[in-house]
Amino acid sequence: MADPTSSVAGKRVLVTGASSGVGAALARALAARGAVVGLVARREDRLAEVLADCRARSPRSIMWVADLSESLTASRLGLQAWHAMGGIDILVNNAAIPLRRAVTALRPDDVERVMQVNFVAPMRLGLALLPRMLARHSGLIVNVSSVAGRLGIKGESAYCASKFALCGWSETMAIDLAGSGVSVKLIELGPVDTEIWDQPDNDEAYYRGPKIAAAEAAAGIIEAMGSDRFEHYVPDLKAVIDAKNADLDAFIAGAARMTRP
């Protein structure tokens, strides 16, 4: 198994959604392992706290306050970060927002905002940095998706659509970039104990099972960075996806019967 420390030590890593949850845990873990970390999020006060922790171990770490729901922000941010950090070795598209609401209660604008943050922003950031990574024949793009990008979850059609899109984008990107020196990793997170479960204007989640800690998810992402494989389940829930794919109709029928405890 590759040493996760050696895969990030000395690297310049840009992490979105870094003010809390998995993003904050990942930023701190990267800095502790010797990476220079660029942090991106909307909440300046909380982002500054994470940056202070990172700078204790990695003094050249830096932050940007940005709202990735704004259409052109990600493209501009990518170029700003590249120049400020003297290049970017690893881009981690982690920022995401939930929208737990039955499809019958959704408005198009709500769905588009989720798509903007969860898919369009990663797409724009990746495309902004890609020509520069290709020019030097090296780089890593890590797209943090979810098991919700491989199976439908009741009451989460907007979120699932955004994560399905990110999965398809990442998979085809990896195919197109084969042999270029730029690689792509897709992370399928399972249930992680973060604020995403307790958001205003979201219905209560159907899921009531166990959750892993954000630090465990961050460790899994760093381990994936040093791996030769494309797709990584953190925790390993691939058997659930395989069962769904084996009988999609049975999966849909079972998921439709779900009720909240």
PDB file of C-alpha atoms in Angstrom:
ATOM      1  CA  MET A   1       0.000   0.000   0.000  1.00  0.00           C
ATOM      2  CA  ALA A   2       1.280   3.464  -0.879  1.00  0.00           C
ATOM      3  CA  ASP A   3       2.389   5.723   1.956  1.00  0.00           C
ATOM      4  CA  PRO A   4      -0.356   8.387   2.197  1.00  0.00           C
ATOM      5  CA  THR A   5       2.113  10.896   3.640  1.00  0.00           C
ATOM      6  CA  SER A   6       4.526  10.626   0.721  1.00  0.00           C
ATOM      7  CA  SER A   7       1.694  11.180  -1.774  1.00  0.00           C
ATOM      8  CA  VAL A   8       0.956  14.686  -0.443  1.00  0.00           C
ATOM      9  CA  ALA A   9       4.120  15.916   1.296  1.00  0.00           C
ATOM     10  CA  GLY A  10       5.304  19.121  -0.361  1.00  0.00           C
ATOM     11  CA  LYS A  11       2.312  19.216  -2.724  1.00  0.00           C
ATOM     12  CA  ARG A  12       0.136  22.278  -3.300  1.00  0.00           C
ATOM     13  CA  VAL A  13      -3.465  21.187  -2.737  1.00  0.00           C
ATOM     14  CA  LEU A  14      -6.612  23.239  -3.346  1.00  0.00           C
ATOM     15  CA  VAL A  15      -9.611  22.042  -1.288  1.00  0.00           C
ATOM     16  CA  THR A  16     -13.140  23.387  -1.701  1.00  0.00           C
ATOM     17  CA  GLY A  17     -15.741  23.221   1.045  1.00  0.00           C
ATOM     18  CA  ALA A  18     -12.940  23.545   3.593  1.00  0.00           C
ATOM     19  CA  SER A  19     -14.701  25.434   6.396  1.00  0.00           C
ATOM     20  CA  SER A  20     -16.325  22.388   8.013  1.00  0.00           C
ATOM     21  CA  GLY A  21     -16.947  18.658   7.805  1.00  0.00           C
ATOM     22  CA  VAL A  22     -14.852  16.528   5.493  1.00  0.00           C
ATOM     23  CA  GLY A  23     -13.218  19.534   3.824  1.00  0.00           C
ATOM     24  CA  ALA A  24     -11.964  20.993   7.102  1.00  0.00           C
ATOM     25  CA  ALA A  25     -10.737  17.604   8.313  1.00  0.00           C
ATOM     26  CA  LEU A  26      -9.009  17.019   4.990  1.00  0.00           C
ATOM     27  CA  ALA A  27      -7.313  20.435   4.981  1.00  0.00           C
ATOM     28  CA  ARG A  28      -5.953  19.887   8.489  1.00  0.00           C
ATOM     29  CA  ALA A  29      -4.779  16.359   7.665  1.00  0.00           C
ATOM     30  CA  LEU A  30      -3.043  17.509   4.487  1.00  0.00           C
ATOM     31  CA  ALA A  31      -1.230  20.304   6.300  1.00  0.00           C
ATOM     32  CA  ALA A  32      -0.151  17.855   9.009  1.00  0.00           C
ATOM     33  CA  ARG A  33       1.348  15.664   6.291  1.00  0.00           C
ATOM     34  CA  GLY A  34       3.402  18.493   4.809  1.00  0.00           C
ATOM     35  CA  ALA A  35       1.146  19.814   2.042  1.00  0.00           C
ATOM     36  CA  VAL A  36       0.613  23.497   1.280  1.00  0.00           C
ATOM     37  CA  VAL A  37      -3.159  23.868   1.388  1.00  0.00           C
ATOM     38  CA  GLY A  38      -5.420  26.340  -0.392  1.00  0.00           C
ATOM     39  CA  LEU A  39      -8.790  26.503   1.333  1.00  0.00           C
ATOM     40  CA  VAL A  40     -12.059  27.598  -0.271  1.00  0.00           C
ATOM     41  CA  ALA A  41     -15.463  28.103   1.366  1.00  0.00           C
ATOM     42  CA  ARG A  42     -18.218  30.684   1.913  1.00  0.00           C
ATOM     43  CA  ARG A  43     -17.975  31.168   5.684  1.00  0.00           C
ATOM     44  CA  GLU A  44     -14.998  33.427   6.358  1.00  0.00           C
ATOM     45  CA  ASP A  45     -14.888  33.075  10.132  1.00  0.00           C
ATOM     46  CA  ARG A  46     -14.910  29.294  10.132  1.00  0.00           C
ATOM     47  CA  LEU A  47     -12.528  29.124   7.186  1.00  0.00           C
ATOM     48  CA  ALA A  48     -10.086  31.358   9.047  1.00  0.00           C
ATOM     49  CA  GLU A  49     -10.108  28.937  11.985  1.00  0.00           C
ATOM     50  CA  VAL A  50      -9.204  26.040   9.705  1.00  0.00           C
ATOM     51  CA  LEU A  51      -6.503  28.117   8.021  1.00  0.00           C
ATOM     52  CA  ALA A  52      -4.943  28.955  11.396  1.00  0.00           C
ATOM     53  CA  ASP A  53      -4.744  25.249  12.207  1.00  0.00           C
ATOM     54  CA  CYS A  54      -3.203  24.504   8.807  1.00  0.00           C
ATOM     55  CA  ARG A  55      -0.629  27.288   9.105  1.00  0.00           C
ATOM     56  CA  ALA A  56       0.579  25.869  12.402  1.00  0.00           C
ATOM     57  CA  ARG A  57       1.961  22.947  10.376  1.00  0.00           C
ATOM     58  CA  SER A  58       2.103  24.488   6.895  1.00  0.00           C
ATOM     59  CA  PRO A  59       2.790  28.237   7.098  1.00  0.00           C
ATOM     60  CA  ARG A  60       2.300  28.924   3.386  1.00  0.00           C
ATOM     61  CA  SER A  61      -1.305  27.726   3.380  1.00  0.00           C
ATOM     62  CA  ILE A  62      -3.825  30.281   2.113  1.00  0.00           C
ATOM     63  CA  MET A  63      -7.594  30.753   1.858  1.00  0.00           C
ATOM     64  CA  TRP A  64     -10.248  32.213  -0.435  1.00  0.00           C
ATOM     65  CA  VAL A  65     -13.781  33.135   0.593  1.00  0.00           C
ATOM     66  CA  ALA A  66     -16.016  32.249  -2.358  1.00  0.00           C
ATOM     67  CA  ASP A  67     -19.589  31.232  -3.128  1.00  0.00           C
ATOM     68  CA  LEU A  68     -19.396  28.417  -5.674  1.00  0.00           C
ATOM     69  CA  SER A  69     -23.094  28.757  -6.494  1.00  0.00           C
ATOM     70  CA  GLU A  70     -22.165  31.829  -8.559  1.00  0.00           C
ATOM     71  CA  SER A  71     -21.573  30.751 -12.128  1.00  0.00           C
ATOM     72  CA  LEU A  72     -18.143  32.179 -12.977  1.00  0.00           C
ATOM     73  CA  THR A  73     -16.639  32.133  -9.487  1.00  0.00           C
ATOM     74  CA  ALA A  74     -15.023  28.704  -9.830  1.00  0.00           C
ATOM     75  CA  SER A  75     -13.276  29.504 -13.102  1.00  0.00           C
ATOM     76  CA  ARG A  76     -11.823  32.745 -11.735  1.00  0.00           C
ATOM     77  CA  LEU A  77     -10.911  31.130  -8.447  1.00  0.00           C
ATOM     78  CA  GLY A  78      -8.976  28.354 -10.143  1.00  0.00           C
ATOM     79  CA  LEU A  79      -6.694  30.815 -11.939  1.00  0.00           C
ATOM     80  CA  GLN A  80      -6.272  33.010  -8.848  1.00  0.00           C
ATOM     81  CA  ALA A  81      -5.285  30.015  -6.757  1.00  0.00           C
ATOM     82  CA  TRP A  82      -2.873  28.702  -9.383  1.00  0.00           C
ATOM     83  CA  HIS A  83      -0.967  31.991  -9.476  1.00  0.00           C
ATOM     84  CA  ALA A  84      -1.077  32.611  -5.712  1.00  0.00           C
ATOM     85  CA  MET A  85       0.181  29.114  -4.883  1.00  0.00           C
ATOM     86  CA  GLY A  86       2.743  28.991  -7.673  1.00  0.00           C
ATOM     87  CA  GLY A  87       0.814  26.147  -9.305  1.00  0.00           C
ATOM     88  CA  ILE A  88      -1.520  23.458  -7.991  1.00  0.00           C
ATOM     89  CA  ASP A  89      -0.561  19.794  -7.813  1.00  0.00           C
ATOM     90  CA  ILE A  90      -3.867  18.434  -6.496  1.00  0.00           C
ATOM     91  CA  LEU A  91      -7.384  19.833  -6.826  1.00  0.00           C
ATOM     92  CA  VAL A  92      -9.962  18.400  -4.414  1.00  0.00           C
ATOM     93  CA  ASN A  93     -13.524  19.243  -5.418  1.00  0.00           C
ATOM     94  CA  ASN A  94     -15.224  18.596  -2.091  1.00  0.00           C
ATOM     95  CA  ALA A  95     -17.797  21.399  -1.687  1.00  0.00           C
ATOM     96  CA  ALA A  96     -21.404  20.205  -1.840  1.00  0.00           C
ATOM     97  CA  ILE A  97     -24.850  21.168  -0.606  1.00  0.00           C
ATOM     98  CA  PRO A  98     -27.792  18.859   0.136  1.00  0.00           C
ATOM     99  CA  LEU A  99     -31.426  19.202  -0.874  1.00  0.00           C
ATOM    100  CA  ARG A 100     -33.624  16.627   0.814  1.00  0.00           C
ATOM    101  CA  ARG A 101     -37.051  17.168  -0.665  1.00  0.00           C
ATOM    102  CA  ALA A 102     -39.461  14.981  -2.628  1.00  0.00           C
ATOM    103  CA  VAL A 103     -39.298  15.547  -6.376  1.00  0.00           C
ATOM    104  CA  THR A 104     -42.940  16.719  -6.300  1.00  0.00           C
ATOM    105  CA  ALA A 105     -41.904  19.612  -4.030  1.00  0.00           C
ATOM    106  CA  LEU A 106     -38.879  20.795  -6.012  1.00  0.00           C
ATOM    107  CA  ARG A 107     -38.571  24.022  -7.966  1.00  0.00           C
ATOM    108  CA  PRO A 108     -36.246  24.186 -10.985  1.00  0.00           C
ATOM    109  CA  ASP A 109     -34.204  26.983  -9.400  1.00  0.00           C
ATOM    110  CA  ASP A 110     -33.543  24.816  -6.329  1.00  0.00           C
ATOM    111  CA  VAL A 111     -32.277  21.947  -8.445  1.00  0.00           C
ATOM    112  CA  GLU A 112     -30.107  24.245 -10.548  1.00  0.00           C
ATOM    113  CA  ARG A 113     -28.424  25.673  -7.431  1.00  0.00           C
ATOM    114  CA  VAL A 114     -27.539  22.166  -6.237  1.00  0.00           C
ATOM    115  CA  MET A 115     -26.184  21.307  -9.681  1.00  0.00           C
ATOM    116  CA  GLN A 116     -24.181  24.536  -9.708  1.00  0.00           C
ATOM    117  CA  VAL A 117     -22.363  23.828  -6.448  1.00  0.00           C
ATOM    118  CA  ASN A 118     -22.080  20.039  -6.673  1.00  0.00           C
ATOM    119  CA  PHE A 119     -21.324  19.604 -10.369  1.00  0.00           C
ATOM    120  CA  VAL A 120     -20.815  22.828 -12.346  1.00  0.00           C
ATOM    121  CA  ALA A 121     -18.278  24.288  -9.906  1.00  0.00           C
ATOM    122  CA  PRO A 122     -16.087  21.142  -9.937  1.00  0.00           C
ATOM    123  CA  MET A 123     -16.347  21.072 -13.722  1.00  0.00           C
ATOM    124  CA  ARG A 124     -15.319  24.731 -14.009  1.00  0.00           C
ATOM    125  CA  LEU A 125     -12.452  24.420 -11.533  1.00  0.00           C
ATOM    126  CA  GLY A 126     -11.148  21.314 -13.257  1.00  0.00           C
ATOM    127  CA  LEU A 127     -11.290  22.876 -16.712  1.00  0.00           C
ATOM    128  CA  ALA A 128      -9.627  26.073 -15.460  1.00  0.00           C
ATOM    129  CA  LEU A 129      -6.635  24.157 -14.111  1.00  0.00           C
ATOM    130  CA  LEU A 130      -6.458  21.383 -16.700  1.00  0.00           C
ATOM    131  CA  PRO A 131      -4.525  23.228 -19.453  1.00  0.00           C
ATOM    132  CA  ARG A 132      -1.813  24.185 -16.963  1.00  0.00           C
ATOM    133  CA  MET A 133      -1.583  20.670 -15.561  1.00  0.00           C
ATOM    134  CA  LEU A 134      -1.398  19.245 -19.074  1.00  0.00           C
ATOM    135  CA  ALA A 135       1.337  21.705 -20.044  1.00  0.00           C
ATOM    136  CA  ARG A 136       3.588  20.359 -17.294  1.00  0.00           C
ATOM    137  CA  HIS A 137       2.357  16.724 -17.732  1.00  0.00           C
ATOM    138  CA  SER A 138       1.371  16.305 -14.086  1.00  0.00           C
ATOM    139  CA  GLY A 139      -1.564  16.884 -11.788  1.00  0.00           C
ATOM    140  CA  LEU A 140      -4.323  15.165  -9.865  1.00  0.00           C
ATOM    141  CA  ILE A 141      -8.016  16.037  -9.795  1.00  0.00           C
ATOM    142  CA  VAL A 142      -9.958  14.458  -6.923  1.00  0.00           C
ATOM    143  CA  ASN A 143     -13.739  14.670  -7.229  1.00  0.00           C
ATOM    144  CA  VAL A 144     -15.557  13.898  -3.992  1.00  0.00           C
ATOM    145  CA  SER A 145     -18.890  12.324  -4.888  1.00  0.00           C
ATOM    146  CA  SER A 146     -21.102  10.008  -2.856  1.00  0.00           C
ATOM    147  CA  VAL A 147     -22.809   6.661  -2.925  1.00  0.00           C
ATOM    148  CA  ALA A 148     -25.724   8.944  -3.881  1.00  0.00           C
ATOM    149  CA  GLY A 149     -23.908   9.289  -7.202  1.00  0.00           C
ATOM    150  CA  ARG A 150     -24.295   5.561  -7.825  1.00  0.00           C
ATOM    151  CA  LEU A 151     -27.774   4.880  -6.409  1.00  0.00           C
ATOM    152  CA  GLY A 152     -30.982   6.845  -6.020  1.00  0.00           C
ATOM    153  CA  ILE A 153     -31.961   7.911  -2.497  1.00  0.00           C
ATOM    154  CA  LYS A 154     -35.571   8.621  -1.632  1.00  0.00           C
ATOM    155  CA  GLY A 155     -36.288  12.337  -1.298  1.00  0.00           C
ATOM    156  CA  GLU A 156     -32.869  13.369  -2.645  1.00  0.00           C
ATOM    157  CA  SER A 157     -33.342  13.537  -6.418  1.00  0.00           C
ATOM    158  CA  ALA A 158     -31.551  16.883  -6.810  1.00  0.00           C
ATOM    159  CA  TYR A 159     -28.554  15.809  -4.751  1.00  0.00           C
ATOM    160  CA  CYS A 160     -28.377  12.427  -6.485  1.00  0.00           C
ATOM    161  CA  ALA A 161     -28.586  14.056  -9.919  1.00  0.00           C
ATOM    162  CA  SER A 162     -25.636  16.311  -9.104  1.00  0.00           C
ATOM    163  CA  LYS A 163     -23.544  13.441  -7.797  1.00  0.00           C
ATOM    164  CA  PHE A 164     -24.468  11.128 -10.680  1.00  0.00           C
ATOM    165  CA  ALA A 165     -23.293  13.910 -13.004  1.00  0.00           C
ATOM    166  CA  LEU A 166     -20.014  14.244 -11.123  1.00  0.00           C
ATOM    167  CA  CYS A 167     -19.441  10.488 -11.359  1.00  0.00           C
ATOM    168  CA  GLY A 168     -20.043  10.403 -15.099  1.00  0.00           C
ATOM    169  CA  TRP A 169     -17.897  13.473 -15.657  1.00  0.00           C
ATOM    170  CA  SER A 170     -15.034  12.035 -13.600  1.00  0.00           C
ATOM    171  CA  GLU A 171     -15.141   8.632 -15.259  1.00  0.00           C
ATOM    172  CA  THR A 172     -15.027  10.032 -18.777  1.00  0.00           C
ATOM    173  CA  MET A 173     -12.440  12.625 -17.800  1.00  0.00           C
ATOM    174  CA  ALA A 174     -10.195   9.815 -16.589  1.00  0.00           C
ATOM    175  CA  ILE A 175     -10.607   8.044 -19.930  1.00  0.00           C
ATOM    176  CA  ASP A 176      -9.844  11.161 -21.953  1.00  0.00           C
ATOM    177  CA  LEU A 177      -6.781  12.030 -19.862  1.00  0.00           C
ATOM    178  CA  ALA A 178      -5.206   8.555 -19.861  1.00  0.00           C
ATOM    179  CA  GLY A 179      -1.496   8.839 -20.599  1.00  0.00           C
ATOM    180  CA  SER A 180      -1.461  12.634 -20.234  1.00  0.00           C
ATOM    181  CA  GLY A 181       0.234  12.766 -16.830  1.00  0.00           C
ATOM    182  CA  VAL A 182      -2.937  14.190 -15.271  1.00  0.00           C
ATOM    183  CA  SER A 183      -4.964  11.675 -13.293  1.00  0.00           C
ATOM    184  CA  VAL A 184      -8.465  11.677 -11.819  1.00  0.00           C
ATOM    185  CA  LYS A 185      -9.747  10.055  -8.630  1.00  0.00           C
ATOM    186  CA  LEU A 186     -13.415   9.602  -7.778  1.00  0.00           C
ATOM    187  CA  ILE A 187     -14.355   9.344  -4.111  1.00  0.00           C
ATOM    188  CA  GLU A 188     -17.724   7.808  -3.200  1.00  0.00           C
ATOM    189  CA  LEU A 189     -18.421   8.871   0.362  1.00  0.00           C
ATOM    190  CA  GLY A 190     -20.932   6.968   2.419  1.00  0.00           C
ATOM    191  CA  PRO A 191     -22.691   8.451   5.457  1.00  0.00           C
ATOM    192  CA  VAL A 192     -20.316  10.860   7.211  1.00  0.00           C
ATOM    193  CA  ASP A 193     -21.127  12.619  10.479  1.00  0.00           C
ATOM    194  CA  THR A 194     -21.178  16.267   9.327  1.00  0.00           C
ATOM    195  CA  GLU A 195     -23.536  19.240   9.210  1.00  0.00           C
ATOM    196  CA  ILE A 196     -24.993  18.040   5.899  1.00  0.00           C
ATOM    197  CA  TRP A 197     -27.556  16.022   7.892  1.00  0.00           C
ATOM    198  CA  ASP A 198     -28.932  19.062   9.721  1.00  0.00           C
ATOM    199  CA  GLN A 199     -29.614  21.803   7.204  1.00  0.00           C
ATOM    200  CA  PRO A 200     -32.450  24.362   7.112  1.00  0.00           C
ATOM    201  CA  ASP A 201     -35.079  23.950   4.385  1.00  0.00           C
ATOM    202  CA  ASN A 202     -34.265  20.238   4.081  1.00  0.00           C
ATOM    203  CA  ASP A 203     -36.610  17.415   4.965  1.00  0.00           C
ATOM    204  CA  GLU A 204     -35.501  14.930   7.578  1.00  0.00           C
ATOM    205  CA  ALA A 205     -33.261  12.207   6.173  1.00  0.00           C
ATOM    206  CA  TYR A 206     -34.601   8.670   5.854  1.00  0.00           C
ATOM    207  CA  TYR A 207     -31.208   7.223   6.773  1.00  0.00           C
ATOM    208  CA  ARG A 208     -30.704   6.369  10.456  1.00  0.00           C
ATOM    209  CA  GLY A 209     -27.707   4.058  10.287  1.00  0.00           C
ATOM    210  CA  PRO A 210     -24.089   4.477  11.370  1.00  0.00           C
ATOM    211  CA  LYS A 211     -21.869   7.299  10.139  1.00  0.00           C
ATOM    212  CA  ILE A 212     -18.100   7.573   9.985  1.00  0.00           C
ATOM    213  CA  ALA A 213     -16.211  10.573  11.381  1.00  0.00           C
ATOM    214  CA  ALA A 214     -15.055  13.337   9.056  1.00  0.00           C
ATOM    215  CA  ALA A 215     -11.441  12.560   9.982  1.00  0.00           C
ATOM    216  CA  GLU A 216     -11.893   8.961   8.801  1.00  0.00           C
ATOM    217  CA  ALA A 217     -13.305  10.185   5.495  1.00  0.00           C
ATOM    218  CA  ALA A 218     -10.370  12.581   5.106  1.00  0.00           C
ATOM    219  CA  ALA A 219      -7.881   9.780   5.754  1.00  0.00           C
ATOM    220  CA  GLY A 220      -9.594   7.688   3.080  1.00  0.00           C
ATOM    221  CA  ILE A 221      -9.327  10.507   0.552  1.00  0.00           C
ATOM    222  CA  ILE A 222      -5.625  10.978   1.248  1.00  0.00           C
ATOM    223  CA  GLU A 223      -5.051   7.239   0.906  1.00  0.00           C
ATOM    224  CA  ALA A 224      -6.843   7.344  -2.459  1.00  0.00           C
ATOM    225  CA  MET A 225      -4.469  10.070  -3.659  1.00  0.00           C
ATOM    226  CA  GLY A 226      -1.594   7.607  -3.481  1.00  0.00           C
ATOM    227  CA  SER A 227      -3.482   4.758  -5.119  1.00  0.00           C
ATOM    228  CA  ASP A 228      -3.411   3.553  -8.724  1.00  0.00           C
ATOM    229  CA  ARG A 229      -7.185   2.982  -8.709  1.00  0.00           C
ATOM    230  CA  PHE A 230      -9.751   5.430 -10.047  1.00  0.00           C
ATOM    231  CA  GLU A 231     -12.773   4.854  -7.784  1.00  0.00           C
ATOM    232  CA  HIS A 232     -12.707   4.683  -3.981  1.00  0.00           C
ATOM    233  CA  TYR A 233     -15.590   3.984  -1.585  1.00  0.00           C
ATOM    234  CA  VAL A 234     -15.152   5.554   1.876  1.00  0.00           C
ATOM    235  CA  PRO A 235     -16.294   3.532   3.806  1.00  0.00           C
ATOM    236  CA  ASP A 236     -16.403   0.530   1.476  1.00  0.00           C
ATOM    237  CA  LEU A 237     -20.052   0.296   0.415  1.00  0.00           C
ATOM    238  CA  LYS A 238     -19.392  -1.036  -3.075  1.00  0.00           C
ATOM    239  CA  ALA A 239     -21.342  -4.214  -2.284  1.00  0.00           C
ATOM    240  CA  VAL A 240     -24.478  -2.076  -1.899  1.00  0.00           C
ATOM    241  CA  ILE A 241     -23.951  -0.560  -5.337  1.00  0.00           C
ATOM    242  CA  ASP A 242     -23.290  -3.991  -6.850  1.00  0.00           C
ATOM    243  CA  ALA A 243     -26.533  -5.333  -5.349  1.00  0.00           C
ATOM    244  CA  LYS A 244     -28.484  -2.401  -6.768  1.00  0.00           C
ATOM    245  CA  ASN A 245     -26.999  -2.926 -10.226  1.00  0.00           C
ATOM    246  CA  ALA A 246     -27.790  -6.638 -10.095  1.00  0.00           C
ATOM    247  CA  ASP A 247     -31.542  -5.958  -9.832  1.00  0.00           C
ATOM    248  CA  LEU A 248     -32.450  -2.309 -10.351  1.00  0.00           C
ATOM    249  CA  ASP A 249     -36.214  -2.891 -10.281  1.00  0.00           C
ATOM    250  CA  ALA A 250     -36.000  -4.621  -6.918  1.00  0.00           C
ATOM    251  CA  PHE A 251     -33.856  -1.783  -5.584  1.00  0.00           C
ATOM    252  CA  ILE A 252     -36.348   0.879  -6.729  1.00  0.00           C
ATOM    253  CA  ALA A 253     -39.267  -1.040  -5.225  1.00  0.00           C
ATOM    254  CA  GLY A 254     -37.465  -1.436  -1.903  1.00  0.00           C
ATOM    255  CA  ALA A 255     -36.301   2.187  -1.762  1.00  0.00           C
ATOM    256  CA  ALA A 256     -39.815   3.416  -2.528  1.00  0.00           C
ATOM    257  CA  ARG A 257     -41.122   1.609   0.560  1.00  0.00           C
ATOM    258  CA  MET A 258     -38.738   3.395   2.902  1.00  0.00           C
ATOM    259  CA  THR A 259     -40.281   5.419   5.707  1.00  0.00           C
ATOM    260  CA  ARG A 260     -38.754   7.689   8.309  1.00  0.00           C
ATOM    261  CA  PRO A 261     -38.352   6.162  11.788  1.00  0.00           C
TER     262      PRO A 261
END
